[in-house]
One Martini backbone bead per residue (centre of mass of N, CA, C, O) as a GRO file, in nm:
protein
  246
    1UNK     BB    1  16.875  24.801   9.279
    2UNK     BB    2  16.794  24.697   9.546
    3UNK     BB    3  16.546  24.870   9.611
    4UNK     BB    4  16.376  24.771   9.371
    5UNK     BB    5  16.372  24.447   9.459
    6UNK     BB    6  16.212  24.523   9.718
    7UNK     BB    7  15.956  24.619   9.599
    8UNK     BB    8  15.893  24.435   9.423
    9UNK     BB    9  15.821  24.216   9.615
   10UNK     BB   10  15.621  24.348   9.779
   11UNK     BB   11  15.421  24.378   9.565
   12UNK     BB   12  15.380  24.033   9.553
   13UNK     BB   13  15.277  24.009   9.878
   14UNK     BB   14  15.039  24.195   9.850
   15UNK     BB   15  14.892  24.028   9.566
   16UNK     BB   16  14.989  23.735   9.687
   17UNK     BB   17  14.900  23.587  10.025
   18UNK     BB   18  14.833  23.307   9.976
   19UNK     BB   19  15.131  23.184   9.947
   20UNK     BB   20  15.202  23.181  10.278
   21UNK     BB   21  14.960  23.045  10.402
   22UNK     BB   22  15.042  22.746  10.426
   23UNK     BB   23  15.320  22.828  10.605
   24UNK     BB   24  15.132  22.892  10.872
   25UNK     BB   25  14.974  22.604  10.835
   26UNK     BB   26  14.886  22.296  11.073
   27UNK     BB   27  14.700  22.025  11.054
   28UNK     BB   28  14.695  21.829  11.319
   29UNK     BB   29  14.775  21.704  11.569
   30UNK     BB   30  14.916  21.403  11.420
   31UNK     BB   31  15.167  21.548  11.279
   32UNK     BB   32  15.392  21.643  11.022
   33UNK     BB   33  15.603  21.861  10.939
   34UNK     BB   34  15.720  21.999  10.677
   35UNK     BB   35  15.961  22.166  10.465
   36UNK     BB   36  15.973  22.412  10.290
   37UNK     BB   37  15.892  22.479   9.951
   38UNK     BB   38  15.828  22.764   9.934
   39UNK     BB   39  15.634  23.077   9.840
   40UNK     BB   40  15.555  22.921   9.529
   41UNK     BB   41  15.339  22.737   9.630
   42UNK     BB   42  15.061  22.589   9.620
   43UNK     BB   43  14.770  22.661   9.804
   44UNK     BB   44  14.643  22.337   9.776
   45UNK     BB   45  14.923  22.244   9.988
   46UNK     BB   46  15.051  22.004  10.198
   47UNK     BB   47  15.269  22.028  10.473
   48UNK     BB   48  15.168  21.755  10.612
   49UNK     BB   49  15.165  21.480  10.803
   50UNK     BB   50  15.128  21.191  10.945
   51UNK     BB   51  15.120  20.958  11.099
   52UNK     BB   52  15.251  20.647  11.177
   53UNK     BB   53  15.141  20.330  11.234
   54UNK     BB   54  15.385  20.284  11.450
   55UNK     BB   55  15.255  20.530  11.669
   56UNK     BB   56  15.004  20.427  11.721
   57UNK     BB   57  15.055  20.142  11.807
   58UNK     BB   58  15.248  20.260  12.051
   59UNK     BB   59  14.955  20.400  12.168
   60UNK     BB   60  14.816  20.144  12.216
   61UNK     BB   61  14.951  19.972  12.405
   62UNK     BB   62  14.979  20.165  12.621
   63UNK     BB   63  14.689  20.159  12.706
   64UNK     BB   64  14.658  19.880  12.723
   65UNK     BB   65  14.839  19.830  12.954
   66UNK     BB   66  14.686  20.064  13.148
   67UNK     BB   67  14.438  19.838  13.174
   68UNK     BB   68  14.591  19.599  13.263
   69UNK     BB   69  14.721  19.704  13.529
   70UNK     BB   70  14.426  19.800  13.652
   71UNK     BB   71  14.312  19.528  13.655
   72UNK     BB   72  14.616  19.341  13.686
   73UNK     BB   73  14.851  19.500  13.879
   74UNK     BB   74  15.089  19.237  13.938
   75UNK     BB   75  15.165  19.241  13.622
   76UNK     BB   76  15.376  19.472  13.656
   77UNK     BB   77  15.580  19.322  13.853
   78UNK     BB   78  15.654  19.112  13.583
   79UNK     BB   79  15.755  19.380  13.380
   80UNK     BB   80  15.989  19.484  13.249
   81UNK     BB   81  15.920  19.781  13.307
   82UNK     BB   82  16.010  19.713  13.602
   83UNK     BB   83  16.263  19.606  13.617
   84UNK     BB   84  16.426  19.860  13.451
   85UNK     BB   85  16.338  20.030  13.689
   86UNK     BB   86  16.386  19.874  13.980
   87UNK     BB   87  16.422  19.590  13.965
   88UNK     BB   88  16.492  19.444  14.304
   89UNK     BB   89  16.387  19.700  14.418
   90UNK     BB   90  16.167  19.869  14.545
   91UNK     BB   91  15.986  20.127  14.521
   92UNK     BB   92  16.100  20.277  14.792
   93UNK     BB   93  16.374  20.281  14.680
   94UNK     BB   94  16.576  20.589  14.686
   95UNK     BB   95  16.379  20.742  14.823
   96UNK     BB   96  16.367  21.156  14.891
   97UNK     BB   97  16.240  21.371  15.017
   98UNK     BB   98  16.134  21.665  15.041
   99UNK     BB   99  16.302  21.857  15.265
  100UNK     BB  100  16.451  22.043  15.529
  101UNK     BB  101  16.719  21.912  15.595
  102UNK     BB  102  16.807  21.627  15.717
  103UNK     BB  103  16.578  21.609  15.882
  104UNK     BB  104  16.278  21.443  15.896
  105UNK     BB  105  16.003  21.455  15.953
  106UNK     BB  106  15.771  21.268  16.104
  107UNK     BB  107  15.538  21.319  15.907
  108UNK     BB  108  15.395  21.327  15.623
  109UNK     BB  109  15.189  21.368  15.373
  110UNK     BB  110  14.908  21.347  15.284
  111UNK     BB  111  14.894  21.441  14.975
  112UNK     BB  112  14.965  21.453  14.631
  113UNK     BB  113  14.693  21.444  14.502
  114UNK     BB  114  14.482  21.740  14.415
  115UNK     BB  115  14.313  21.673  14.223
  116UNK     BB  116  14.492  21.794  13.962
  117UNK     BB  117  14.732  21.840  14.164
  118UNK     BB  118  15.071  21.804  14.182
  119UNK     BB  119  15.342  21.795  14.324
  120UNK     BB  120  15.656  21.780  14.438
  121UNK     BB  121  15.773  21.455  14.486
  122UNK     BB  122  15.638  21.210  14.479
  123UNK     BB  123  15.516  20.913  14.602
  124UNK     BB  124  15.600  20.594  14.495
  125UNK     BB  125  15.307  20.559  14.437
  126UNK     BB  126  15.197  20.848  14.256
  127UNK     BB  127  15.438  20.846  14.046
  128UNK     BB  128  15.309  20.580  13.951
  129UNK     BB  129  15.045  20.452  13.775
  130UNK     BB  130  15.084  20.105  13.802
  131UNK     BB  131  15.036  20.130  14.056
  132UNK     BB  132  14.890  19.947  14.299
  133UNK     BB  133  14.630  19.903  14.531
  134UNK     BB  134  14.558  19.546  14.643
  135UNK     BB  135  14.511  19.232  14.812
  136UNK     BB  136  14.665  19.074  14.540
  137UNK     BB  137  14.915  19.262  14.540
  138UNK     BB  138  15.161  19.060  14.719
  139UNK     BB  139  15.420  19.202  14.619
  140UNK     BB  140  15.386  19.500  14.721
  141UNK     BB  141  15.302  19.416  15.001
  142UNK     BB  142  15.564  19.333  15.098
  143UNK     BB  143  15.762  19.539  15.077
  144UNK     BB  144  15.594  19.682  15.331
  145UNK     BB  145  15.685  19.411  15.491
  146UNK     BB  146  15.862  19.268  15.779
  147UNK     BB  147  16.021  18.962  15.761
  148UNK     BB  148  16.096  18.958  16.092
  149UNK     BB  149  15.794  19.054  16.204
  150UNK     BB  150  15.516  19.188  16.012
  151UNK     BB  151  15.554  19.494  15.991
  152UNK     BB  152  15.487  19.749  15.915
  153UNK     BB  153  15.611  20.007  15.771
  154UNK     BB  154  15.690  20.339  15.793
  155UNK     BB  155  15.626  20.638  15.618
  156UNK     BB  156  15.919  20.742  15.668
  157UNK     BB  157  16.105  20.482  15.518
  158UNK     BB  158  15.924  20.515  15.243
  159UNK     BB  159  15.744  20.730  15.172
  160UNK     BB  160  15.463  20.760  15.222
  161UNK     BB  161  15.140  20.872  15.194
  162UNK     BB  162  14.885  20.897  15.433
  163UNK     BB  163  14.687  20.744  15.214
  164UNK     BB  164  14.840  20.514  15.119
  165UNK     BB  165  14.904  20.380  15.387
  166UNK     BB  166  14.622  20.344  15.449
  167UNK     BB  167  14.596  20.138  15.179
  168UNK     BB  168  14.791  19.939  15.294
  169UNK     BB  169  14.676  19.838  15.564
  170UNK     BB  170  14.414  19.737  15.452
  171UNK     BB  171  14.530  19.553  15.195
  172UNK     BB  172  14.669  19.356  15.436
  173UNK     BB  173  14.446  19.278  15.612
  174UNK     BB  174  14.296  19.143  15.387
  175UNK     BB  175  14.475  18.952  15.274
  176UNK     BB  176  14.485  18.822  15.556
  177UNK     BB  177  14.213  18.729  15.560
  178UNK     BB  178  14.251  18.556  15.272
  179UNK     BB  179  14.526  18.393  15.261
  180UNK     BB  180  14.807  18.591  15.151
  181UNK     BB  181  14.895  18.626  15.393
  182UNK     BB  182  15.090  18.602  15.690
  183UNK     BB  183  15.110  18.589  16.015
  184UNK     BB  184  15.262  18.698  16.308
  185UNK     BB  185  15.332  18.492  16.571
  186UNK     BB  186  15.451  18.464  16.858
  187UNK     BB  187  15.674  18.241  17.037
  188UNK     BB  188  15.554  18.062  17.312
  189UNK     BB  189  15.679  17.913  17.609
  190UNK     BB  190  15.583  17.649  17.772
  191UNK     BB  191  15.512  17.710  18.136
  192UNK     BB  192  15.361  17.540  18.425
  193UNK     BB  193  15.440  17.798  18.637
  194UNK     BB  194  15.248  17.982  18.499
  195UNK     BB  195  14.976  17.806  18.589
  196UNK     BB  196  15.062  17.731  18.874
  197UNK     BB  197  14.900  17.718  19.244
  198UNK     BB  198  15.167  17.700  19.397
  199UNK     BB  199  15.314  17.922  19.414
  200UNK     BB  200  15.355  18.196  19.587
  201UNK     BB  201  15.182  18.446  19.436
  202UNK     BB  202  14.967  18.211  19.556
  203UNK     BB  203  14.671  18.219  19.736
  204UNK     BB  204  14.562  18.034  19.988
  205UNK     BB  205  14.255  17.818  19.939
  206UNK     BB  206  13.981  17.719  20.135
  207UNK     BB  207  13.796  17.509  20.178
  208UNK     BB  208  13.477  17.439  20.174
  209UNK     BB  209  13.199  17.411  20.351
  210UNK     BB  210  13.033  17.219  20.453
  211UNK     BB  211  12.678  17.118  20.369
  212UNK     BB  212  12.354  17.159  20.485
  213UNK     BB  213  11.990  17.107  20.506
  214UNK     BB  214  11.917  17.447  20.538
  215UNK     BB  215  12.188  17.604  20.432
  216UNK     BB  216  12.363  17.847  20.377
  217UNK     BB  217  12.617  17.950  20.208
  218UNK     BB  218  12.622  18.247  20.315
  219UNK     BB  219  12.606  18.321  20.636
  220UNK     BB  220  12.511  18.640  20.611
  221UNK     BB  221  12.223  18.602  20.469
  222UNK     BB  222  12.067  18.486  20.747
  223UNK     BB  223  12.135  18.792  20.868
  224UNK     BB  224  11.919  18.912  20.725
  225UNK     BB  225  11.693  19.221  20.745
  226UNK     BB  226  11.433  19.268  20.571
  227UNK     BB  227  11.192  19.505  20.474
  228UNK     BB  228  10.855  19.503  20.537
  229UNK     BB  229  10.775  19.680  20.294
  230UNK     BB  230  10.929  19.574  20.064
  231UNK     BB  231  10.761  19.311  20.091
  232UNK     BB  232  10.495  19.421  20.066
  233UNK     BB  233  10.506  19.511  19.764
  234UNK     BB  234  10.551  19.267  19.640
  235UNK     BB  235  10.340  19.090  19.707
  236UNK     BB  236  10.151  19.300  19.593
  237UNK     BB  237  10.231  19.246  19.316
  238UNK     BB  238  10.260  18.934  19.354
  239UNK     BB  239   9.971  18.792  19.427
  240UNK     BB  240   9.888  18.643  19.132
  241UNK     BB  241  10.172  18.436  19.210
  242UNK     BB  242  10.139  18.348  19.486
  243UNK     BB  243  10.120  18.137  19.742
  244UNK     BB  244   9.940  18.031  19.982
  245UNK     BB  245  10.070  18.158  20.293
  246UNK     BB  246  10.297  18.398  20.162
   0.00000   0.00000   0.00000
């Protein structure tokens, strides 16, 4: 009895493989499938859904943001997304390089993105795409700067790779030079006698002696004896410009 009843199907999905062919097909990237109705729905059945209103919106939103943050990059330190991620804490906070080995190799890495491979543990600054580097970007900019001394952070400290630690140096001495971000220079105390030349360091300079009229400044130069040919060509080439007598 079991033989035959499996003859039977056999037999019906030869007849009408048409049957199943909706259950092996889901048309459309954005849609979800619903489950099976059984091997004999009709065949201009769909059995996809479509995306609901809802995850539209919510990829809407989302391209919106990485436009407005590529535009006005500052906006995103202070928008919850980052509060969330890092909190009050620098981006390159707690982040550490893949290297072997507990002591970091001198130099980064240069770059994390090669055309379109990406490394293995991108740098803080490449892992997050919402990060830009620009020299309004005040906010991200301090993180990367000292501010006890005013230099740039090392990018053993941050791991930060050297084409972007590159980007943020040129960004830095920018804003600086548009005095969004402020100079550090030392305070050096005057004192009178680094400049004064009576101290021991500094040899006693002879006033010059008196000069008369027709006296040469430096006694050497009168003691001087022309060559009389060099004196002939001169006077040959500028012969049309000596006055007579000369």
């Amino acid at each position: 009895m079991a033989a035959s009843f499996q003859v039977v199907v056999r037999a019906v999905i030869r007849i009408s493989p048409s049957t199943l062919y909706p259950l092996r097909q889901c048309q459309g990237t954005s849609a979800r499938c619903r489950p099976s109705l059984g091997p004999f729905a009709p065949p201009n059945h769909s059995f996809c859904q479509a995306a609901t209103l809802q995850d539209d919106a919510a990829a809407s939103q989302e391209t919106e943001a990485l436009s407005r943050y590529k535009d006005r990059p500052w906006d995103y330190l202070e928008s919850e997304e980052y509060i969330e991620r890092y909190g009050a804490n620098p981006v390159w906070a707690g982040y550490r390089r893949n290297h072997k080995g507990g002591i970091p190799p001198q130099k980064t890495r240069k770059t994390c993105i090669r055309g379109d491979k990406i490394c293995g543990n991108p740098c803080p600054i490449c892992r997050d795409s919402n990060v830009v580097i620009h020299h309004q970007n005040v906010k991200l900019l301090q993180q990367f700067v000292s501010a006890h001394t005013g230099m740039v952070y090392d990018p053993t400290q941050t791991g930060v790779c050297m084409k972007q630690h590159k980007k943020l140096t040129e960004a830095i001495n920018t804003a600086r030079d548009h005095g969004l971000l402020p100079f550090r220079i030392p305070y050096v105390d005057f004192a009178g006698e680094d400049y004064s030349n009576c101290h021991h360091a500094v040899g006693f300079t002879p006033p010059a002696p008196p000069l008369k009229s027709g006296d040469d400044w430096y006694k050497w130069y009168g003691e001087i004896t022309p060559d009389q040919n060099e004196v002939a060509k001169v006077r040959k080439t500028y012969k049309a410009y000596l006055k007579p007598g000369l």
